Amino acid sequence: MKIETQQTTDSDKYRWSDYIRPVRITVWAWKICGLYNAKPQTRLYRAYRFLFNIVLMVVYLFTLSFNMFVMQTFEQLVLYIMYIVFTEIVMLLKALITYHKFDQICNLFRQTLDSDFKPMDAEEEKLYRKGIGEINYYFYLYMMTTHLAIASALLYLLHEDYRLPYFPWMLGIEYGPSERLNFGIIFAYQVIGMYFHMLINVAIDVQLFYFLGMIGIQLDLLGKRFRMIRTSEQFEQSFMALINHYQKVQRMTREVEQLYSPAFFAQFSASGLVICATAFKASSMFNVYELTAIQNLLYMLAMMFQMFLPCRFGNEVTRKSHILRTSIYSSQWYEMRIKDRKTLHMVLQRMNKPLTLKAYYFFNYNLQAYTTTLNMAYSVYALLQRNALKKS
């Protein structure tokens, strides 16, 4: 009976059906990829997680890493490291954060459903639905882009030279025209392995911009509530609730920043190089007969989108926290008592510094960081192209 009660309590604790579809899908990605760390867990799931990690994480990453030693030229080695290894390191960091910080992430999810975070009237409901609509829009766009990037690996099957999509060496197993079955098994293994690695990346990315989107929605609701204050009586009734709400949003912003800093510091550090390597690889092989160039272009697009999402939603958090100060000033403070005006002035002074997020206090989550990274990637790409032209 104790075990049944514990399982029921745990089921009530994580009621994922209450969340929007992007969150529910990412939770399913957790479960499929062996990252779901709720307690208690069945023996069957623990066995599945162990098998999954051995087959599609340990063996896959070992084989992928070993391929660095079979690159034919130094240029191939550099491109391979920039193109694949950095991406896998970022994925591994995200997986470790999800697994070891599972309860903390779930607490953040529950905060987004608190009664304080719910809309209170029709106007707030409209703001709330607009924010949720943006999260859904970017989620589906991101899912489509990443799935196309993975599906494009199937273009390798159109070549007659039995090329593998992601790495040429596979534990010394022979494959080719005389070993077609081996080629088919290894090909499927690489595509399936990369697909699950993509799911891990997408799940954590979606969760981050979901949190940032919800923070932006709360700033919209706070702005509307401050603008509606007309008299000193309304101010005294709602002031403490509004300040407590803002403090919750502020704490949530700091917690999200600290939680995802390691992974997204690595993401920002690697993204420029990965985009550069992908663009160079695509441009060096691009012709109508080289269909696999399409894979590189789609992969580059997915990487650009992956970096864009936290920057876009982080930029909205900063922008809306600026607007919140304007909303406070837009209330009818001039009709309030002197002491209430002084209180509002102190609130404005406190909010003088907008909410911003940084990855390890170095990379900002804003559009300027995104464009800077793309400019850096283009500069390195131009340098590689120039050297390639000199050699040719």
Short mmCIF file of C-alpha atoms in Angstrom, two decimals:
data_model
loop_
_atom_site.label_atom_id
_atom_site.label_comp_id
_atom_site.label_asym_id
_atom_site.label_seq_id
_atom_site.Cartn_x
_atom_site.Cartn_y
_atom_site.Cartn_z
CA MET A 1 0.00 0.00 0.00
CA LYS A 2 2.89 2.38 0.74
CA ILE A 3 4.36 1.80 -2.68
CA GLU A 4 1.02 2.50 -4.38
CA THR A 5 0.57 5.71 -2.39
CA GLN A 6 4.08 6.84 -3.36
CA GLN A 7 3.44 6.17 -7.02
CA THR A 8 0.11 8.03 -6.91
CA THR A 9 1.75 11.00 -5.21
CA ASP A 10 4.49 11.07 -7.83
CA SER A 11 1.89 10.92 -10.61
CA ASP A 12 0.08 13.90 -9.09
CA LYS A 13 3.38 15.76 -8.72
CA TYR A 14 4.15 15.58 -12.45
CA ARG A 15 0.83 16.19 -14.20
CA TRP A 16 2.21 16.88 -17.65
CA SER A 17 -1.25 16.90 -19.23
CA ASP A 18 -1.75 20.40 -17.77
CA TYR A 19 0.98 21.86 -19.99
CA ILE A 20 0.97 23.00 -23.60
CA ARG A 21 1.89 20.53 -26.33
CA PRO A 22 5.56 21.61 -26.77
CA VAL A 23 6.22 20.81 -23.10
CA ARG A 24 4.42 17.45 -23.30
CA ILE A 25 6.41 16.46 -26.40
CA THR A 26 9.73 17.38 -24.78
CA VAL A 27 8.81 15.30 -21.72
CA TRP A 28 8.17 12.35 -24.02
CA ALA A 29 11.62 13.02 -25.52
CA TRP A 30 13.02 12.82 -21.96
CA LYS A 31 11.38 9.44 -21.47
CA ILE A 32 12.42 8.02 -24.84
CA CYS A 33 16.03 9.19 -24.44
CA GLY A 34 16.37 7.86 -20.88
CA LEU A 35 16.53 11.28 -19.22
CA TYR A 36 13.29 11.09 -17.25
CA ASN A 37 14.51 11.03 -13.64
CA ALA A 38 11.30 11.14 -11.59
CA LYS A 39 11.14 8.87 -8.54
CA PRO A 40 10.23 6.07 -8.16
CA GLN A 41 11.21 4.32 -11.40
CA THR A 42 10.35 0.84 -12.54
CA ARG A 43 13.05 -1.75 -13.13
CA LEU A 44 11.95 -2.00 -16.74
CA TYR A 45 12.58 1.72 -17.36
CA ARG A 46 15.95 1.57 -15.58
CA ALA A 47 16.95 -1.36 -17.78
CA TYR A 48 15.75 0.49 -20.89
CA ARG A 49 17.71 3.62 -19.90
CA PHE A 50 20.88 1.58 -19.33
CA LEU A 51 20.55 -0.14 -22.71
CA PHE A 52 19.74 3.13 -24.49
CA ASN A 53 22.75 4.93 -22.98
CA ILE A 54 25.13 2.11 -23.86
CA VAL A 55 23.94 1.60 -27.45
CA LEU A 56 23.05 5.13 -28.54
CA MET A 57 25.23 7.27 -26.29
CA VAL A 58 28.43 5.51 -25.22
CA VAL A 59 29.07 3.38 -28.32
CA TYR A 60 27.83 6.11 -30.67
CA LEU A 61 29.94 8.88 -29.12
CA PHE A 62 33.02 6.62 -28.87
CA THR A 63 32.75 5.64 -32.52
CA LEU A 64 32.13 9.22 -33.56
CA SER A 65 35.13 10.48 -31.55
CA PHE A 66 37.43 7.74 -32.85
CA ASN A 67 36.80 8.94 -36.39
CA MET A 68 39.05 11.93 -35.68
CA PHE A 69 42.00 9.51 -36.00
CA VAL A 70 41.02 8.28 -39.47
CA MET A 71 40.70 11.69 -41.14
CA GLN A 72 42.91 11.80 -44.23
CA THR A 73 43.98 15.45 -44.09
CA PHE A 74 44.37 18.16 -41.46
CA GLU A 75 41.56 20.15 -43.10
CA GLN A 76 39.23 17.15 -42.76
CA LEU A 77 40.17 16.82 -39.10
CA VAL A 78 39.49 20.50 -38.36
CA LEU A 79 36.15 20.46 -40.19
CA TYR A 80 35.14 17.20 -38.49
CA ILE A 81 35.87 18.62 -35.04
CA MET A 82 34.04 21.87 -35.81
CA TYR A 83 31.16 20.16 -37.61
CA ILE A 84 30.36 17.18 -35.37
CA VAL A 85 32.35 17.01 -32.13
CA PHE A 86 31.36 20.45 -30.79
CA THR A 87 27.70 19.70 -31.43
CA GLU A 88 27.91 16.40 -29.55
CA ILE A 89 29.67 18.03 -26.57
CA VAL A 90 26.84 20.55 -26.30
CA MET A 91 24.26 17.75 -26.56
CA LEU A 92 26.01 15.80 -23.78
CA LEU A 93 26.03 18.85 -21.49
CA LYS A 94 22.31 19.38 -22.06
CA ALA A 95 21.58 15.71 -21.32
CA LEU A 96 23.57 15.83 -18.05
CA ILE A 97 21.78 19.01 -16.94
CA THR A 98 18.37 17.48 -17.67
CA TYR A 99 19.12 14.27 -15.79
CA HIS A 100 20.86 15.72 -12.73
CA LYS A 101 18.68 18.85 -12.43
CA PHE A 102 15.41 17.07 -13.18
CA ASP A 103 13.58 18.16 -10.01
CA GLN A 104 14.72 21.76 -10.40
CA ILE A 105 13.47 21.87 -13.99
CA CYS A 106 10.14 20.34 -12.94
CA ASN A 107 9.80 22.97 -10.19
CA LEU A 108 10.25 25.67 -12.82
CA PHE A 109 7.54 24.05 -14.91
CA ARG A 110 5.17 24.04 -11.95
CA GLN A 111 5.85 27.73 -11.31
CA THR A 112 4.57 28.55 -14.80
CA LEU A 113 1.17 27.12 -13.76
CA ASP A 114 0.94 28.97 -10.42
CA SER A 115 -2.29 30.84 -9.79
CA ASP A 116 -0.30 34.11 -9.76
CA PHE A 117 0.76 33.44 -13.33
CA LYS A 118 -2.78 32.99 -14.65
CA PRO A 119 -4.63 35.76 -16.55
CA MET A 120 -7.31 37.57 -14.54
CA ASP A 121 -9.55 39.06 -17.25
CA ALA A 122 -10.26 39.01 -20.99
CA GLU A 123 -7.46 41.44 -21.88
CA GLU A 124 -4.90 39.40 -19.94
CA GLU A 125 -6.23 36.21 -21.51
CA LYS A 126 -5.57 37.74 -24.92
CA LEU A 127 -1.98 38.62 -23.94
CA TYR A 128 -1.48 35.14 -22.51
CA ARG A 129 -2.79 33.39 -25.63
CA LYS A 130 -0.61 35.56 -27.85
CA GLY A 131 2.49 34.57 -25.90
CA ILE A 132 1.58 30.88 -25.95
CA GLY A 133 0.90 31.16 -29.68
CA GLU A 134 4.45 32.45 -30.26
CA ILE A 135 5.93 29.56 -28.26
CA ASN A 136 3.91 27.05 -30.29
CA TYR A 137 4.83 28.70 -33.59
CA TYR A 138 8.57 28.59 -32.98
CA PHE A 139 8.32 25.06 -31.57
CA TYR A 140 6.73 23.63 -34.71
CA LEU A 141 9.09 25.59 -36.95
CA TYR A 142 12.09 24.30 -35.00
CA MET A 143 10.81 20.71 -35.05
CA MET A 144 10.27 20.86 -38.81
CA THR A 145 13.75 22.30 -39.44
CA THR A 146 15.58 19.75 -37.29
CA HIS A 147 13.62 16.79 -38.68
CA LEU A 148 14.38 17.90 -42.22
CA ALA A 149 18.07 18.15 -41.33
CA ILE A 150 18.07 14.56 -40.03
CA ALA A 151 15.91 13.23 -42.89
CA SER A 152 18.30 14.76 -45.43
CA ALA A 153 20.87 12.10 -44.43
CA LEU A 154 18.80 9.69 -46.54
CA LEU A 155 20.15 11.51 -49.61
CA TYR A 156 23.36 9.51 -49.14
CA LEU A 157 21.43 6.45 -50.30
CA LEU A 158 21.22 8.01 -53.76
CA HIS A 159 25.00 7.74 -54.17
CA GLU A 160 26.56 4.60 -55.56
CA ASP A 161 29.76 4.72 -53.47
CA TYR A 162 28.14 3.48 -50.21
CA ARG A 163 28.96 6.53 -48.13
CA LEU A 164 27.78 6.75 -44.54
CA PRO A 165 26.04 9.98 -43.49
CA TYR A 166 27.93 10.99 -40.34
CA PHE A 167 31.23 9.11 -39.90
CA PRO A 168 33.11 6.63 -42.11
CA TRP A 169 34.57 4.24 -39.51
CA MET A 170 32.30 1.91 -37.51
CA LEU A 171 34.16 -0.38 -35.09
CA GLY A 172 36.12 -1.94 -37.94
CA ILE A 173 33.02 -3.50 -39.54
CA GLU A 174 33.34 -3.85 -43.31
CA TYR A 175 30.61 -2.42 -45.51
CA GLY A 176 30.15 -1.67 -49.19
CA PRO A 177 28.97 -3.35 -52.40
CA SER A 178 29.99 -6.78 -51.10
CA GLU A 179 28.58 -6.13 -47.60
CA ARG A 180 25.29 -4.42 -48.30
CA LEU A 181 23.55 -5.76 -45.19
CA ASN A 182 26.30 -4.35 -42.97
CA PHE A 183 26.03 -1.03 -44.80
CA GLY A 184 22.25 -0.92 -44.27
CA ILE A 185 22.53 -1.72 -40.54
CA ILE A 186 25.31 0.82 -39.94
CA PHE A 187 23.50 3.46 -42.00
CA ALA A 188 20.30 2.96 -39.98
CA TYR A 189 22.28 3.01 -36.72
CA GLN A 190 23.91 6.35 -37.56
CA VAL A 191 20.67 8.01 -38.65
CA ILE A 192 18.69 6.70 -35.64
CA GLY A 193 21.50 7.65 -33.26
CA MET A 194 21.71 11.18 -34.64
CA TYR A 195 17.92 11.44 -34.50
CA PHE A 196 17.85 10.70 -30.77
CA HIS A 197 20.73 13.10 -30.19
CA MET A 198 18.70 15.71 -32.05
CA LEU A 199 15.70 14.98 -29.81
CA ILE A 200 17.79 15.65 -26.69
CA ASN A 201 19.01 18.95 -28.12
CA VAL A 202 15.53 20.02 -29.20
CA ALA A 203 13.91 19.07 -25.88
CA ILE A 204 16.25 21.24 -23.80
CA ASP A 205 16.14 24.12 -26.31
CA VAL A 206 12.33 24.10 -26.30
CA GLN A 207 12.19 24.01 -22.51
CA LEU A 208 14.50 27.02 -22.30
CA PHE A 209 12.53 29.19 -24.70
CA TYR A 210 9.29 28.00 -23.06
CA PHE A 211 10.53 29.40 -19.73
CA LEU A 212 11.72 32.61 -21.36
CA GLY A 213 8.41 32.93 -23.21
CA MET A 214 6.46 32.47 -19.97
CA ILE A 215 8.59 35.11 -18.25
CA GLY A 216 7.82 37.48 -21.12
CA ILE A 217 4.09 36.76 -20.76
CA GLN A 218 4.23 37.57 -17.03
CA LEU A 219 5.95 40.88 -17.75
CA ASP A 220 3.11 41.67 -20.17
CA LEU A 221 0.52 40.87 -17.49
CA LEU A 222 2.35 42.94 -14.88
CA GLY A 223 2.53 45.88 -17.27
CA LYS A 224 -1.20 45.72 -17.90
CA ARG A 225 -1.98 45.55 -14.14
CA PHE A 226 0.22 48.53 -13.34
CA ARG A 227 -1.40 50.58 -16.12
CA MET A 228 -4.85 49.88 -14.67
CA ILE A 229 -4.06 51.54 -11.32
CA ARG A 230 -6.11 54.73 -11.08
CA THR A 231 -6.33 55.73 -7.41
CA SER A 232 -4.40 55.44 -4.16
CA GLU A 233 -6.97 52.92 -2.92
CA GLN A 234 -6.35 50.65 -5.93
CA PHE A 235 -2.63 51.11 -5.46
CA GLU A 236 -2.73 50.03 -1.80
CA GLN A 237 -4.90 47.00 -2.61
CA SER A 238 -2.75 45.68 -5.45
CA PHE A 239 0.78 46.98 -4.75
CA MET A 240 2.10 44.13 -2.58
CA ALA A 241 0.63 41.46 -4.88
CA LEU A 242 2.25 43.10 -7.92
CA ILE A 243 5.64 43.43 -6.23
CA ASN A 244 5.52 39.80 -5.06
CA HIS A 245 4.61 38.74 -8.60
CA TYR A 246 7.54 40.70 -10.03
CA GLN A 247 9.93 39.16 -7.49
CA LYS A 248 8.76 35.68 -8.50
CA VAL A 249 9.43 36.52 -12.15
CA GLN A 250 12.83 37.93 -11.21
CA ARG A 251 13.79 34.81 -9.22
CA MET A 252 12.60 32.58 -12.04
CA THR A 253 14.75 34.51 -14.52
CA ARG A 254 17.85 34.09 -12.33
CA GLU A 255 17.14 30.39 -11.80
CA VAL A 256 16.71 29.75 -15.53
CA GLU A 257 19.95 31.64 -16.21
CA GLN A 258 21.94 29.61 -13.66
CA LEU A 259 20.42 26.29 -14.68
CA TYR A 260 21.13 26.54 -18.40
CA SER A 261 24.35 28.60 -18.31
CA PRO A 262 26.84 25.70 -18.82
CA ALA A 263 25.05 24.21 -21.83
CA PHE A 264 24.32 27.50 -23.57
CA PHE A 265 27.78 28.89 -22.90
CA ALA A 266 29.05 25.86 -24.82
CA GLN A 267 26.26 26.37 -27.39
CA PHE A 268 27.21 29.98 -28.10
CA SER A 269 30.93 29.12 -28.09
CA ALA A 270 30.51 26.30 -30.60
CA SER A 271 27.68 27.60 -32.80
CA GLY A 272 29.75 30.09 -34.75
CA LEU A 273 32.38 27.50 -35.60
CA VAL A 274 29.79 24.84 -36.45
CA ILE A 275 27.87 27.21 -38.76
CA CYS A 276 31.15 28.27 -40.39
CA ALA A 277 32.31 24.67 -40.94
CA THR A 278 28.92 23.65 -42.32
CA ALA A 279 28.80 26.59 -44.73
CA PHE A 280 32.33 25.88 -45.93
CA LYS A 281 31.60 22.19 -46.42
CA ALA A 282 28.39 22.95 -48.31
CA SER A 283 29.97 25.59 -50.56
CA SER A 284 32.97 23.38 -51.39
CA MET A 285 30.74 20.55 -52.68
CA PHE A 286 27.73 22.42 -53.97
CA ASN A 287 26.64 21.43 -57.45
CA VAL A 288 23.51 19.91 -58.91
CA TYR A 289 24.98 16.40 -58.71
CA GLU A 290 26.07 16.62 -55.06
CA LEU A 291 22.72 16.14 -53.33
CA THR A 292 24.35 15.75 -49.92
CA ALA A 293 25.14 19.47 -49.98
CA ILE A 294 21.45 19.89 -49.16
CA GLN A 295 22.08 18.05 -45.89
CA ASN A 296 24.78 20.55 -44.94
CA LEU A 297 22.57 23.51 -45.77
CA LEU A 298 19.67 22.12 -43.71
CA TYR A 299 22.03 21.31 -40.85
CA MET A 300 23.38 24.87 -40.95
CA LEU A 301 19.81 26.24 -40.94
CA ALA A 302 18.94 24.09 -37.90
CA MET A 303 22.04 25.31 -36.06
CA MET A 304 21.20 28.94 -36.82
CA PHE A 305 17.65 28.39 -35.60
CA GLN A 306 18.89 26.61 -32.47
CA MET A 307 20.98 29.64 -31.56
CA PHE A 308 18.28 32.13 -32.59
CA LEU A 309 15.55 30.86 -30.23
CA PRO A 310 17.15 31.64 -26.83
CA CYS A 311 18.40 34.95 -28.25
CA ARG A 312 14.96 35.90 -29.54
CA PHE A 313 13.03 35.03 -26.37
CA GLY A 314 15.80 36.35 -24.09
CA ASN A 315 15.72 39.61 -26.03
CA GLU A 316 11.95 39.79 -25.44
CA VAL A 317 12.46 39.40 -21.68
CA THR A 318 14.84 42.37 -21.63
CA ARG A 319 12.63 44.46 -23.94
CA LYS A 320 9.46 43.78 -21.93
CA SER A 321 11.18 44.58 -18.63
CA HIS A 322 12.02 47.98 -20.17
CA ILE A 323 8.37 48.38 -21.19
CA LEU A 324 7.27 47.48 -17.66
CA ARG A 325 8.86 50.68 -16.33
CA THR A 326 6.93 52.66 -18.95
CA SER A 327 3.72 50.86 -17.91
CA ILE A 328 4.24 51.89 -14.28
CA TYR A 329 4.76 55.47 -15.35
CA SER A 330 1.59 55.21 -17.48
CA SER A 331 -0.58 54.61 -14.41
CA GLN A 332 -2.42 57.63 -13.04
CA TRP A 333 0.25 58.22 -10.38
CA TYR A 334 -0.35 61.98 -10.54
CA GLU A 335 -3.76 61.49 -8.89
CA MET A 336 -2.34 59.47 -5.97
CA ARG A 337 -1.17 60.59 -2.55
CA ILE A 338 2.39 61.83 -2.08
CA LYS A 339 3.52 58.73 -0.17
CA ASP A 340 2.18 56.48 -2.94
CA ARG A 341 4.02 58.49 -5.55
CA LYS A 342 7.26 58.10 -3.57
CA THR A 343 6.69 54.36 -3.37
CA LEU A 344 6.17 54.16 -7.12
CA HIS A 345 9.34 56.18 -7.63
CA MET A 346 11.30 53.67 -5.54
CA VAL A 347 9.82 50.83 -7.58
CA LEU A 348 10.94 52.53 -10.79
CA GLN A 349 14.42 52.99 -9.34
CA ARG A 350 14.53 49.30 -8.43
CA MET A 351 13.49 48.30 -11.95
CA ASN A 352 16.00 50.66 -13.52
CA LYS A 353 18.16 47.67 -14.45
CA PRO A 354 16.19 45.47 -16.89
CA LEU A 355 16.02 41.69 -16.63
CA THR A 356 18.80 40.18 -18.70
CA LEU A 357 20.12 36.65 -19.06
CA LYS A 358 23.70 35.61 -19.71
CA ALA A 359 25.46 32.31 -20.30
CA TYR A 360 28.17 32.29 -17.61
CA TYR A 361 27.98 36.11 -17.50
CA PHE A 362 29.61 36.24 -20.93
CA PHE A 363 27.08 35.66 -23.74
CA ASN A 364 23.85 37.64 -23.55
CA TYR A 365 20.55 36.06 -24.56
CA ASN A 366 19.71 38.76 -27.08
CA LEU A 367 19.62 39.40 -30.82
CA GLN A 368 22.87 41.36 -30.73
CA ALA A 369 24.71 38.24 -29.51
CA TYR A 370 23.09 36.28 -32.34
CA THR A 371 24.18 38.69 -35.07
CA THR A 372 27.67 38.95 -33.55
CA THR A 373 28.05 35.17 -33.66
CA LEU A 374 26.88 35.06 -37.28
CA ASN A 375 29.33 37.83 -38.21
CA MET A 376 32.14 35.87 -36.57
CA ALA A 377 31.10 32.71 -38.43
CA TYR A 378 31.08 34.61 -41.73
CA SER A 379 34.55 36.04 -41.06
CA VAL A 380 36.03 32.59 -40.42
CA TYR A 381 34.18 31.22 -43.46
CA ALA A 382 35.59 33.98 -45.68
CA LEU A 383 39.10 33.20 -44.40
CA LEU A 384 38.71 29.48 -45.16
CA GLN A 385 37.36 30.26 -48.63
CA ARG A 386 40.27 32.57 -49.35
CA ASN A 387 42.81 29.93 -48.33
CA ALA A 388 40.99 27.30 -50.39
CA LEU A 389 41.08 29.54 -53.46
CA LYS A 390 44.83 30.17 -52.99
CA LYS A 391 45.54 26.43 -52.87
CA SER A 392 43.45 25.79 -55.97
#
